[in-house]
Amino acid sequence: MYLCKNLLSEMETAAIPVVIYAEGTPNPSAMKFVANTLLIKGEALEFTSLANAGKSPLALELLKFPFISSVFIASNYVTLTKTDHVDWEDVMNELREFIGGYLQARKPVLVDRVATAKGEITDSTPDPSEGYDELEKKIVSLLDEYIRPAVEQDGGAISFKSFHNGVVTVKLKGSCSGCPSASFTLKAGIEALLKRMVPEVNTVVAE
């Protein structure tokens, strides 16, 4: 029975090849590597150093490349941010092959099903709206419905942090972090939408 299970597992692995393709993002320092398989469930995670990547073996291996400064892992893609001393055309194929080989070998993306952005394991996914008042919930709902899909399409993520005295503070991750066009998107897109839909909002800033 044990042998049969092993053979079945090997057949299933061989029958579903992992395909990785690269997509550019608005941030010239970030590249999105999309997989034809699910990587993680729930909130996207960002790792910016070897010290905080211990709970993600994939992020840990990617950060060992000397030209990778951050790893952002979402549902079916990885966004990598590089240093300035290399060009994507020189390293893109190497990274695509590495990610594809890692996933094809069925190595773990996370050591547990649920983790925080700092790599800390939690027992369950917390409700992000817990403790929010009605106005904050409305802002979060607008971000989730209108802003988040576009940001994720570009290989990034946005999350609500706080609302105080008319100021909405958000957290940008992935390709959005350090992107030259992020400030324009923040003001012309996100801030304009929230001010139109929620009169109490005066401005939007990124943490």
Short mmCIF file of C-alpha atoms in Angstrom, two decimals:
data_model
loop_
_atom_site.label_atom_id
_atom_site.label_comp_id
_atom_site.label_asym_id
_atom_site.label_seq_id
_atom_site.Cartn_x
_atom_site.Cartn_y
_atom_site.Cartn_z
CA MET A 1 0.00 0.00 0.00
CA TYR A 2 2.84 2.40 0.92
CA LEU A 3 4.57 1.69 -2.41
CA CYS A 4 1.35 2.31 -4.35
CA LYS A 5 0.86 5.65 -2.63
CA ASN A 6 4.40 6.69 -3.49
CA LEU A 7 3.95 5.71 -7.13
CA LEU A 8 0.64 7.57 -7.32
CA SER A 9 2.24 10.68 -5.81
CA GLU A 10 5.09 10.55 -8.32
CA MET A 11 2.65 10.12 -11.21
CA GLU A 12 0.57 13.07 -10.07
CA THR A 13 3.68 15.23 -9.76
CA ALA A 14 4.89 14.29 -13.23
CA ALA A 15 1.46 14.77 -14.80
CA ILE A 16 1.10 18.41 -13.77
CA PRO A 17 4.13 20.39 -14.96
CA VAL A 18 4.61 23.74 -13.28
CA VAL A 19 4.71 26.63 -15.74
CA ILE A 20 6.18 29.99 -14.77
CA TYR A 21 5.99 33.14 -16.87
CA ALA A 22 7.31 36.61 -16.11
CA GLU A 23 5.35 39.86 -16.27
CA GLY A 24 6.68 43.37 -15.96
CA THR A 25 5.21 45.73 -13.38
CA PRO A 26 4.95 49.53 -13.14
CA ASN A 27 7.98 49.34 -10.86
CA PRO A 28 11.07 48.78 -13.04
CA SER A 29 12.84 47.12 -10.10
CA ALA A 30 10.08 44.52 -9.62
CA MET A 31 9.11 41.54 -11.76
CA LYS A 32 6.07 39.30 -11.34
CA PHE A 33 6.55 35.54 -11.79
CA VAL A 34 3.18 33.87 -12.31
CA ALA A 35 2.61 30.14 -11.75
CA ASN A 36 -0.12 27.83 -12.99
CA THR A 37 -0.57 26.52 -9.47
CA LEU A 38 -1.70 27.89 -6.12
CA LEU A 39 1.17 29.02 -3.91
CA ILE A 40 -0.57 30.26 -0.76
CA LYS A 41 -4.07 30.90 0.50
CA GLY A 42 -5.15 34.05 2.28
CA GLU A 43 -3.20 37.27 2.72
CA ALA A 44 -0.13 37.89 0.58
CA LEU A 45 3.21 37.88 2.40
CA GLU A 46 6.31 40.01 1.96
CA PHE A 47 9.85 39.13 3.04
CA THR A 48 12.66 41.68 2.89
CA SER A 49 15.55 39.88 4.55
CA LEU A 50 16.88 36.43 5.38
CA ALA A 51 16.16 37.16 9.02
CA ASN A 52 12.39 37.35 8.53
CA ALA A 53 12.08 34.73 5.80
CA GLY A 54 12.67 31.66 7.95
CA LYS A 55 9.03 30.60 7.81
CA SER A 56 9.02 30.64 3.99
CA PRO A 57 11.58 28.26 2.53
CA LEU A 58 10.89 29.64 -0.95
CA ALA A 59 11.47 33.25 0.09
CA LEU A 60 14.58 32.18 1.99
CA GLU A 61 16.08 30.58 -1.12
CA LEU A 62 15.18 33.52 -3.36
CA LEU A 63 16.71 36.06 -0.97
CA LYS A 64 19.99 34.16 -1.18
CA PHE A 65 20.36 35.51 -4.71
CA PRO A 66 22.61 38.55 -4.11
CA PHE A 67 20.57 40.77 -6.42
CA ILE A 68 17.14 40.10 -4.82
CA SER A 69 16.09 42.61 -2.15
CA SER A 70 12.53 41.49 -1.41
CA VAL A 71 10.14 38.61 -2.09
CA PHE A 72 6.37 39.09 -2.24
CA ILE A 73 4.27 35.90 -2.40
CA ALA A 74 0.58 35.98 -3.35
CA SER A 75 -1.97 33.39 -4.39
CA ASN A 76 -0.38 32.25 -7.65
CA TYR A 77 2.61 34.52 -8.19
CA VAL A 78 5.86 35.78 -6.72
CA THR A 79 6.96 39.38 -7.16
CA LEU A 80 10.70 39.86 -6.85
CA THR A 81 12.42 43.21 -6.35
CA LYS A 82 16.01 43.44 -7.50
CA THR A 83 18.94 45.69 -6.70
CA ASP A 84 20.06 48.31 -9.20
CA HIS A 85 23.31 46.66 -10.25
CA VAL A 86 21.65 43.99 -12.45
CA ASP A 87 19.22 44.09 -15.36
CA TRP A 88 16.17 41.84 -15.54
CA GLU A 89 17.19 40.50 -18.93
CA ASP A 90 20.34 39.06 -17.33
CA VAL A 91 18.62 37.24 -14.44
CA MET A 92 14.97 36.73 -15.42
CA ASN A 93 15.40 33.30 -17.02
CA GLU A 94 17.53 32.06 -14.12
CA LEU A 95 14.86 33.10 -11.62
CA ARG A 96 12.01 31.68 -13.67
CA GLU A 97 13.75 28.32 -13.94
CA PHE A 98 14.60 28.31 -10.24
CA ILE A 99 11.02 29.05 -9.14
CA GLY A 100 9.62 26.51 -11.60
CA GLY A 101 12.03 23.81 -10.45
CA TYR A 102 11.35 24.56 -6.79
CA LEU A 103 7.60 24.27 -7.22
CA GLN A 104 7.85 21.25 -9.52
CA ALA A 105 9.77 19.46 -6.76
CA ARG A 106 6.80 20.21 -4.48
CA LYS A 107 9.01 21.96 -1.94
CA PRO A 108 7.11 24.03 0.65
CA VAL A 109 6.29 27.68 0.06
CA LEU A 110 5.46 28.12 3.76
CA VAL A 111 6.17 25.89 6.72
CA ASP A 112 2.57 26.31 7.85
CA ARG A 113 -0.71 27.18 6.14
CA VAL A 114 -1.04 30.50 7.97
CA ALA A 115 1.72 33.05 8.57
CA THR A 116 2.09 36.78 9.09
CA ALA A 117 4.14 39.10 6.89
CA LYS A 118 6.98 38.76 9.41
CA GLY A 119 6.92 34.99 9.05
CA GLU A 120 5.27 34.39 12.42
CA ILE A 121 2.91 31.43 12.55
CA THR A 122 -0.63 31.98 13.76
CA ASP A 123 -3.34 29.45 14.49
CA SER A 124 -5.93 31.09 12.30
CA THR A 125 -6.38 33.99 9.91
CA PRO A 126 -7.63 37.01 11.87
CA ASP A 127 -10.58 39.01 10.68
CA PRO A 128 -8.96 42.21 9.30
CA SER A 129 -12.11 44.25 10.01
CA GLU A 130 -12.29 43.27 13.67
CA GLY A 131 -12.43 46.41 15.81
CA TYR A 132 -13.14 48.77 12.89
CA ASP A 133 -15.96 51.30 13.11
CA GLU A 134 -18.50 51.67 10.31
CA LEU A 135 -16.53 54.35 8.47
CA GLU A 136 -13.34 52.30 8.54
CA LYS A 137 -15.24 49.25 7.30
CA LYS A 138 -16.57 51.30 4.38
CA ILE A 139 -13.05 52.42 3.47
CA VAL A 140 -11.74 48.85 3.67
CA SER A 141 -14.63 47.64 1.50
CA LEU A 142 -13.86 50.25 -1.17
CA LEU A 143 -10.18 49.33 -1.16
CA ASP A 144 -11.04 45.64 -1.50
CA GLU A 145 -13.58 46.14 -4.28
CA TYR A 146 -11.99 48.81 -6.45
CA ILE A 147 -8.30 49.12 -5.62
CA ARG A 148 -6.97 45.73 -4.53
CA PRO A 149 -7.65 43.85 -7.84
CA ALA A 150 -5.76 46.45 -9.90
CA VAL A 151 -2.85 46.52 -7.45
CA GLU A 152 -2.60 42.72 -7.42
CA GLN A 153 -2.66 42.70 -11.22
CA ASP A 154 0.51 44.79 -11.09
CA GLY A 155 2.18 42.38 -8.68
CA GLY A 156 1.57 44.27 -5.45
CA ALA A 157 -0.80 44.53 -2.52
CA ILE A 158 -2.48 47.25 -0.50
CA SER A 159 -3.86 46.99 3.01
CA PHE A 160 -5.68 49.42 5.27
CA LYS A 161 -3.75 50.55 8.35
CA SER A 162 -5.72 53.37 9.97
CA PHE A 163 -8.06 56.33 9.57
CA HIS A 164 -7.61 59.35 11.81
CA ASN A 165 -8.56 63.02 11.42
CA GLY A 166 -9.41 62.58 7.74
CA VAL A 167 -6.15 60.78 6.91
CA VAL A 168 -6.26 57.23 5.55
CA THR A 169 -2.99 55.34 6.01
CA VAL A 170 -2.35 52.31 3.82
CA LYS A 171 0.46 49.80 3.50
CA LEU A 172 1.87 49.06 0.04
CA LYS A 173 3.73 45.80 -0.60
CA GLY A 174 5.27 43.94 -3.51
CA SER A 175 5.89 45.93 -6.70
CA CYS A 176 4.07 48.94 -5.21
CA SER A 177 6.70 49.37 -2.52
CA GLY A 178 9.26 51.84 -3.84
CA CYS A 179 7.55 52.14 -7.23
CA PRO A 180 8.21 55.53 -8.90
CA SER A 181 4.54 55.79 -9.93
CA ALA A 182 3.17 54.77 -6.53
CA SER A 183 2.73 58.33 -5.29
CA PHE A 184 0.78 59.29 -8.42
CA THR A 185 -1.43 56.19 -8.09
CA LEU A 186 -1.95 56.98 -4.41
CA LYS A 187 -3.19 60.50 -5.10
CA ALA A 188 -4.81 60.29 -8.54
CA GLY A 189 -6.38 56.88 -8.00
CA ILE A 190 -6.86 55.78 -4.43
CA GLU A 191 -7.25 59.18 -2.79
CA ALA A 192 -9.58 60.47 -5.51
CA LEU A 193 -11.85 57.45 -5.18
CA LEU A 194 -12.03 57.51 -1.39
CA LYS A 195 -12.63 61.27 -1.23
CA ARG A 196 -15.46 60.91 -3.72
CA MET A 197 -17.08 57.96 -1.94
CA VAL A 198 -16.30 58.93 1.66
CA PRO A 199 -16.53 62.72 2.24
CA GLU A 200 -14.78 62.36 5.60
CA VAL A 201 -11.54 61.41 3.83
CA ASN A 202 -9.17 64.32 3.22
CA THR A 203 -6.01 62.55 2.11
CA VAL A 204 -4.39 59.13 1.72
CA VAL A 205 -0.79 58.37 2.69
CA ALA A 206 1.36 55.26 2.50
CA GLU A 207 3.09 53.92 5.59
#
